[in-house]
mmCIF file of C-alpha atoms in Angstrom:
data_model
loop_
_atom_site.group_PDB
_atom_site.id
_atom_site.type_symbol
_atom_site.label_atom_id
_atom_site.label_comp_id
_atom_site.label_asym_id
_atom_site.label_seq_id
_atom_site.Cartn_x
_atom_site.Cartn_y
_atom_site.Cartn_z
ATOM 1 C CA MET E 1 0.083 -0.011 0.221
ATOM 2 C CA HIS E 2 1.191 3.295 -0.898
ATOM 3 C CA LEU E 3 1.023 6.419 1.984
ATOM 4 C CA TYR E 4 2.252 9.672 0.420
ATOM 5 C CA LEU E 5 3.470 11.664 3.511
ATOM 6 C CA ASP E 6 4.373 14.439 1.344
ATOM 7 C CA PHE E 7 2.560 17.881 2.023
ATOM 8 C CA ASN E 8 5.747 18.024 3.855
ATOM 9 C CA ALA E 9 5.883 20.624 1.558
ATOM 10 C CA SER E 10 3.919 21.727 4.620
ATOM 11 C CA TYR E 11 6.886 24.254 5.840
ATOM 12 C CA LEU E 12 6.380 26.310 2.584
ATOM 13 C CA ALA E 13 2.956 26.098 2.925
ATOM 14 C CA ALA E 14 2.493 26.862 6.664
ATOM 15 C CA PHE E 15 4.865 30.092 5.616
ATOM 16 C CA ALA E 16 2.690 31.154 2.887
ATOM 17 C CA MET E 17 -0.159 31.026 5.048
ATOM 18 C CA GLY E 18 1.254 32.591 7.595
ATOM 19 C CA LEU E 19 2.131 34.987 5.029
ATOM 20 C CA PHE E 20 -1.546 35.669 3.667
ATOM 21 C CA SER E 21 -3.442 35.257 6.898
ATOM 22 C CA SER E 22 -1.552 38.400 8.040
ATOM 23 C CA LEU E 23 -4.461 40.343 5.533
ATOM 24 C CA HIS E 24 -7.034 38.928 8.316
ATOM 25 C CA CYS E 25 -4.740 39.444 11.499
ATOM 26 C CA ILE E 26 -3.495 42.884 10.720
ATOM 27 C CA GLY E 27 -5.937 44.562 12.661
ATOM 28 C CA MET E 28 -6.133 42.273 15.980
ATOM 29 C CA CYS E 29 -2.549 41.453 15.979
ATOM 30 C CA GLY E 30 -1.908 45.339 14.868
ATOM 31 C CA SER E 31 -3.992 46.152 18.184
ATOM 32 C CA ILE E 32 -1.945 44.034 20.022
ATOM 33 C CA ILE E 33 1.621 45.293 19.280
ATOM 34 C CA GLY E 34 -0.141 48.984 19.609
ATOM 35 C CA THR E 35 -1.351 48.523 23.029
ATOM 36 C CA LEU E 36 2.635 46.393 23.732
ATOM 37 C CA THR E 37 3.873 50.076 22.166
ATOM 38 C CA TYR E 38 2.141 52.323 23.869
ATOM 39 C CA SER E 39 1.949 50.591 27.447
ATOM 40 C CA LEU E 40 5.788 51.293 27.183
ATOM 41 C CA LYS E 41 7.652 54.166 29.097
ATOM 42 C CA PRO E 42 8.424 57.044 26.615
ATOM 43 C CA GLU E 43 12.367 56.475 26.884
ATOM 44 C CA LEU E 44 11.702 53.202 25.517
ATOM 45 C CA ARG E 45 9.092 53.750 23.044
ATOM 46 C CA ASN E 46 11.124 56.747 21.137
ATOM 47 C CA ASN E 47 14.172 54.731 21.205
ATOM 48 C CA LYS E 48 14.120 52.681 17.847
ATOM 49 C CA ARG E 49 16.860 50.547 18.879
ATOM 50 C CA ARG E 50 14.896 49.113 22.330
ATOM 51 C CA LEU E 51 11.470 49.443 21.075
ATOM 52 C CA PHE E 52 12.747 47.037 18.016
ATOM 53 C CA GLY E 53 14.175 44.611 20.649
ATOM 54 C CA ILE E 54 11.250 44.854 22.376
ATOM 55 C CA VAL E 55 8.596 43.775 19.643
ATOM 56 C CA LEU E 56 10.851 41.194 18.581
ATOM 57 C CA ASN E 57 10.609 39.570 21.573
ATOM 58 C CA TYR E 58 7.239 39.810 21.718
ATOM 59 C CA ASN E 59 7.216 37.985 18.516
ATOM 60 C CA LEU E 60 9.670 35.928 19.327
ATOM 61 C CA GLY E 61 7.600 34.432 22.153
ATOM 62 C CA ARG E 62 4.063 34.146 19.902
ATOM 63 C CA VAL E 63 5.737 32.648 17.348
ATOM 64 C CA LEU E 64 7.367 30.097 20.626
ATOM 65 C CA SER E 65 3.956 29.249 21.691
ATOM 66 C CA TYR E 66 2.937 28.340 18.184
ATOM 67 C CA ALA E 67 5.407 25.813 17.762
ATOM 68 C CA THR E 68 4.659 24.824 21.169
ATOM 69 C CA ALA E 69 0.836 24.204 19.659
ATOM 70 C CA GLY E 70 2.144 22.722 16.746
ATOM 71 C CA ALA E 71 4.345 20.163 19.043
ATOM 72 C CA LEU E 72 1.562 19.381 21.347
ATOM 73 C CA VAL E 73 -0.954 18.550 18.352
ATOM 74 C CA GLY E 74 1.936 16.435 17.323
ATOM 75 C CA ILE E 75 1.610 14.230 20.653
ATOM 76 C CA LEU E 76 -2.308 14.551 20.657
ATOM 77 C CA GLU E 77 -2.430 13.261 16.569
ATOM 78 C CA THR E 78 -0.204 10.237 18.436
ATOM 79 C CA PHE E 79 -2.891 9.386 20.992
ATOM 80 C CA LEU E 80 -5.776 9.586 18.806
ATOM 81 C CA THR E 81 -4.538 7.839 15.943
ATOM 82 C CA LEU E 82 -3.413 4.650 18.058
ATOM 83 C CA PRO E 83 -6.552 2.807 17.268
ATOM 84 C CA PHE E 84 -6.108 2.816 13.527
ATOM 85 C CA THR E 85 -3.418 1.418 10.945
ATOM 86 C CA GLN E 86 -0.719 4.309 10.180
ATOM 87 C CA GLY E 87 -2.283 4.613 6.646
ATOM 88 C CA GLN E 88 -5.927 4.943 7.888
ATOM 89 C CA ALA E 89 -5.059 7.456 10.897
ATOM 90 C CA HIS E 90 -3.018 9.451 8.207
ATOM 91 C CA ARG E 91 -5.555 9.780 5.877
ATOM 92 C CA PHE E 92 -8.003 10.578 7.975
ATOM 93 C CA LEU E 93 -6.164 13.872 9.049
ATOM 94 C CA GLN E 94 -5.217 14.517 5.578
ATOM 95 C CA LEU E 95 -8.931 14.924 4.625
ATOM 96 C CA PHE E 96 -9.862 16.780 7.967
ATOM 97 C CA SER E 97 -7.066 19.441 7.160
ATOM 98 C CA ALA E 98 -8.289 19.780 3.960
ATOM 99 C CA VAL E 99 -11.984 20.727 4.858
ATOM 100 C CA VAL E 100 -10.658 23.193 7.564
ATOM 101 C CA MET E 101 -8.238 25.074 4.739
ATOM 102 C CA ALA E 102 -11.122 24.736 2.517
ATOM 103 C CA GLY E 103 -13.576 26.531 5.293
ATOM 104 C CA ALA E 104 -10.442 29.366 5.720
ATOM 105 C CA GLY E 105 -10.255 29.767 2.083
ATOM 106 C CA LEU E 106 -14.104 30.518 2.005
ATOM 107 C CA TYR E 107 -13.764 32.490 4.988
ATOM 108 C CA LEU E 108 -10.935 34.726 3.506
ATOM 109 C CA GLY E 109 -12.556 35.066 0.446
ATOM 110 C CA GLY E 110 -15.942 36.152 2.206
ATOM 111 C CA TRP E 111 -17.877 33.350 1.480
ATOM 112 C CA PHE E 112 -18.160 31.498 4.184
ATOM 113 C CA PRO E 113 -18.791 34.007 7.331
ATOM 114 C CA TYR E 114 -19.600 31.259 9.827
ATOM 115 C CA PHE E 115 -15.967 29.765 9.644
ATOM 116 C CA ALA E 116 -15.161 32.560 12.135
ATOM 117 C CA TYR E 117 -17.251 30.385 14.736
ATOM 118 C CA ILE E 118 -14.210 27.692 14.663
ATOM 119 C CA GLU E 119 -12.187 30.936 17.116
ATOM 120 C CA LYS E 120 -14.704 29.594 20.052
ATOM 121 C CA MET E 121 -12.341 26.442 20.235
ATOM 122 C CA GLY E 122 -9.735 28.091 22.442
ATOM 123 C CA ALA E 123 -11.962 30.737 24.242
ATOM 124 C CA ARG E 124 -12.128 28.748 27.434
ATOM 125 C CA PHE E 125 -8.277 28.339 27.736
ATOM 126 C CA TRP E 126 -7.902 31.949 26.190
ATOM 127 C CA LYS E 127 -9.681 33.315 29.401
ATOM 128 C CA MET E 128 -7.595 30.933 31.460
ATOM 129 C CA ILE E 129 -4.445 32.591 30.483
ATOM 130 C CA GLU E 130 -5.359 36.065 29.529
ATOM 131 C CA PRO E 131 -5.081 37.622 32.613
ATOM 132 C CA PHE E 132 -1.006 36.313 32.893
ATOM 133 C CA GLY E 133 -0.760 38.568 29.634
ATOM 134 C CA ARG E 134 -2.522 41.675 31.049
ATOM 135 C CA ARG E 135 -0.271 41.037 34.189
ATOM 136 C CA LEU E 136 2.458 41.842 32.337
ATOM 137 C CA ILE E 137 1.674 45.397 30.965
ATOM 138 C CA PRO E 138 2.894 47.780 30.988
ATOM 139 C CA VAL E 139 5.778 45.951 29.334
ATOM 140 C CA GLN E 140 9.556 47.010 30.889
ATOM 141 C CA ASN E 141 11.720 44.947 29.116
ATOM 142 C CA ARG E 142 12.707 42.408 26.483
ATOM 143 C CA THR E 143 11.642 39.332 29.090
ATOM 144 C CA GLN E 144 8.602 40.388 30.059
ATOM 145 C CA ALA E 145 8.362 41.239 25.986
ATOM 146 C CA LEU E 146 9.223 37.614 25.082
ATOM 147 C CA LEU E 147 6.321 36.319 28.106
ATOM 148 C CA PHE E 148 3.674 38.597 26.946
ATOM 149 C CA GLY E 149 4.379 37.213 23.070
ATOM 150 C CA MET E 150 3.764 33.878 24.838
ATOM 151 C CA VAL E 151 0.691 34.447 26.583
ATOM 152 C CA TRP E 152 -0.678 36.090 23.272
ATOM 153 C CA GLY E 153 -0.041 33.651 20.931
ATOM 154 C CA TRP E 154 -3.025 31.308 22.095
ATOM 155 C CA LEU E 155 -5.288 34.311 20.946
ATOM 156 C CA PRO E 156 -8.229 32.213 19.873
ATOM 157 C CA CYS E 157 -7.972 32.408 15.674
ATOM 158 C CA GLY E 158 -9.492 30.603 13.374
ATOM 159 C CA LEU E 159 -6.230 30.640 10.810
ATOM 160 C CA ILE E 160 -3.927 29.528 13.571
ATOM 161 C CA TYR E 161 -6.388 26.309 13.879
ATOM 162 C CA THR E 162 -6.265 26.026 9.944
ATOM 163 C CA ALA E 163 -2.537 25.449 10.151
ATOM 164 C CA LEU E 164 -2.709 23.356 13.127
ATOM 165 C CA ALA E 165 -4.881 21.412 10.812
ATOM 166 C CA LEU E 166 -1.939 21.412 8.481
ATOM 167 C CA ALA E 167 0.894 20.471 11.518
ATOM 168 C CA ALA E 168 -1.542 17.258 12.011
ATOM 169 C CA THR E 169 -1.104 15.606 9.032
ATOM 170 C CA THR E 170 2.820 15.782 8.883
ATOM 171 C CA GLY E 171 3.213 12.216 10.931
ATOM 172 C CA SER E 172 5.580 13.542 13.619
ATOM 173 C CA ILE E 173 5.578 15.909 16.834
ATOM 174 C CA THR E 174 8.404 17.667 15.272
ATOM 175 C CA HIS E 175 7.713 18.147 11.990
ATOM 176 C CA SER E 176 4.265 19.527 13.431
ATOM 177 C CA ALA E 177 6.351 21.798 15.417
ATOM 178 C CA LEU E 178 8.289 23.320 12.943
ATOM 179 C CA THR E 179 5.128 23.749 10.363
ATOM 180 C CA MET E 180 3.924 25.603 13.361
ATOM 181 C CA LEU E 181 6.848 27.662 13.461
ATOM 182 C CA SER E 182 7.367 28.308 9.990
ATOM 183 C CA PHE E 183 3.358 29.628 10.065
ATOM 184 C CA GLY E 184 4.484 31.620 12.324
ATOM 185 C CA LEU E 185 8.055 33.238 10.586
ATOM 186 C CA GLY E 186 5.246 34.100 7.699
ATOM 187 C CA THR E 187 2.938 36.318 10.494
ATOM 188 C CA LEU E 188 6.549 38.360 11.185
ATOM 189 C CA PRO E 189 6.601 40.753 8.025
ATOM 190 C CA ALA E 190 3.688 42.119 8.675
ATOM 191 C CA VAL E 191 3.184 42.081 12.251
ATOM 192 C CA MET E 192 6.710 43.109 12.966
ATOM 193 C CA GLY E 193 5.665 46.519 11.278
ATOM 194 C CA VAL E 194 8.353 46.159 8.679
ATOM 195 C CA GLY E 195 7.069 49.635 7.030
ATOM 196 C CA ILE E 196 6.599 48.611 2.890
ATOM 197 C CA MET E 197 5.379 44.736 3.765
ATOM 198 C CA THR E 198 3.003 46.206 6.639
ATOM 199 C CA SER E 199 1.680 49.016 4.406
ATOM 200 C CA LEU E 200 1.809 46.554 1.275
ATOM 201 C CA LEU E 201 -0.561 43.879 2.623
ATOM 202 C CA ALA E 202 -2.848 46.905 4.805
ATOM 203 C CA GLY E 203 -3.512 47.699 1.216
ATOM 204 C CA LEU E 204 -4.140 44.606 -0.482
ATOM 205 C CA SER E 205 -6.520 43.687 2.392
ATOM 206 C CA LYS E 206 -8.979 46.271 0.917
ATOM 207 C CA SER E 207 -8.728 44.110 -2.368
ATOM 208 C CA ARG E 208 -11.076 42.107 -3.438
ATOM 209 C CA HIS E 209 -9.470 40.572 -6.268
ATOM 210 C CA PHE E 210 -6.498 39.553 -3.700
ATOM 211 C CA LYS E 211 -8.418 37.924 -1.039
ATOM 212 C CA HIS E 212 -10.332 35.924 -3.882
ATOM 213 C CA ALA E 213 -6.259 35.080 -5.102
ATOM 214 C CA VAL E 214 -5.364 34.403 -1.559
ATOM 215 C CA ALA E 215 -8.496 32.181 -0.664
ATOM 216 C CA ALA E 216 -8.104 30.282 -3.831
ATOM 217 C CA LEU E 217 -4.206 30.204 -2.342
ATOM 218 C CA PHE E 218 -5.922 28.348 0.515
ATOM 219 C CA ILE E 219 -8.193 26.494 -1.486
ATOM 220 C CA ILE E 220 -5.433 25.011 -3.530
ATOM 221 C CA PHE E 221 -3.652 23.641 -0.262
ATOM 222 C CA ALA E 222 -6.891 22.102 0.888
ATOM 223 C CA LEU E 223 -6.699 19.844 -2.483
ATOM 224 C CA LEU E 224 -3.491 19.375 -2.133
ATOM 225 C CA ALA E 225 -3.802 17.633 1.434
ATOM 226 C CA ALA E 226 -7.183 15.707 0.370
ATOM 227 C CA PHE E 227 -5.314 14.728 -2.963
ATOM 228 C CA PRO E 228 -1.545 14.135 -1.873
ATOM 229 C CA TRP E 229 -0.504 12.441 -5.033
ATOM 230 C CA LEU E 230 -1.538 16.190 -7.018
ATOM 231 C CA ASN E 231 1.367 17.783 -4.835
ATOM 232 C CA PRO E 232 4.226 18.110 -6.877
ATOM 233 C CA MET E 233 6.640 18.552 -4.715
ATOM 234 C CA ARG E 234 5.192 14.925 -2.537
ATOM 235 C CA VAL E 235 7.890 12.623 -1.119
ATOM 236 C CA GLU E 236 6.438 9.221 -1.624
ATOM 237 C CA HIS E 237 7.366 6.552 0.902
ATOM 238 C CA ILE E 238 6.243 2.952 0.154
ATOM 239 C CA MET E 239 4.969 0.890 3.436
ATOM 240 C CA THR E 240 3.400 -1.911 3.863
ATOM 241 C CA PHE E 241 0.656 -2.572 6.395
#
């Protein structure tokens, strides 16, 4: 029996998802960056080098939380698939991931607003940890910024859950964590506020045609997850069950 463990272009796919999901997240994450920035003392806020270090550490903490979530999903996937053969379990996860990614694509295109309800999945956990983040305000140094980012990295977001669904198909805890790390790195250009990229994404986010193009990209990822043999970058492993 052939088992396709491809979509290990999952790192590239996750990075692209992170980059383009910024169209959706730039408002929410941007407001958090704004809260972080304006909570700083004037001497920190007005020192570009120190401000950059704090914003960088915030984002490192956030990305670290994504990678941790990826590792946890990899562990959970290991236990949930125990009752099945490896081939059956992997195929189920591929199809589940495809459904979630297709839903995200339709949501980004404005065709399936109900996808936003998926964010309620993490609401209970978020209510438990959110107070810890608020206690770190005002941020005084890079360590606090890192911890602040590690808390806010768990903010409920349907597109993060979409990336986690992709991570669950990678077949290993390490690959799952690295997939989410790639997703986090993809979000950095916009969330770090690096001038041209942020302005470009903010402008593109208002373009209906670009939103539809991004939606189509997510749907293509969904098709590659559902039908991995179509993936031109696949790596085929032959296993006997």
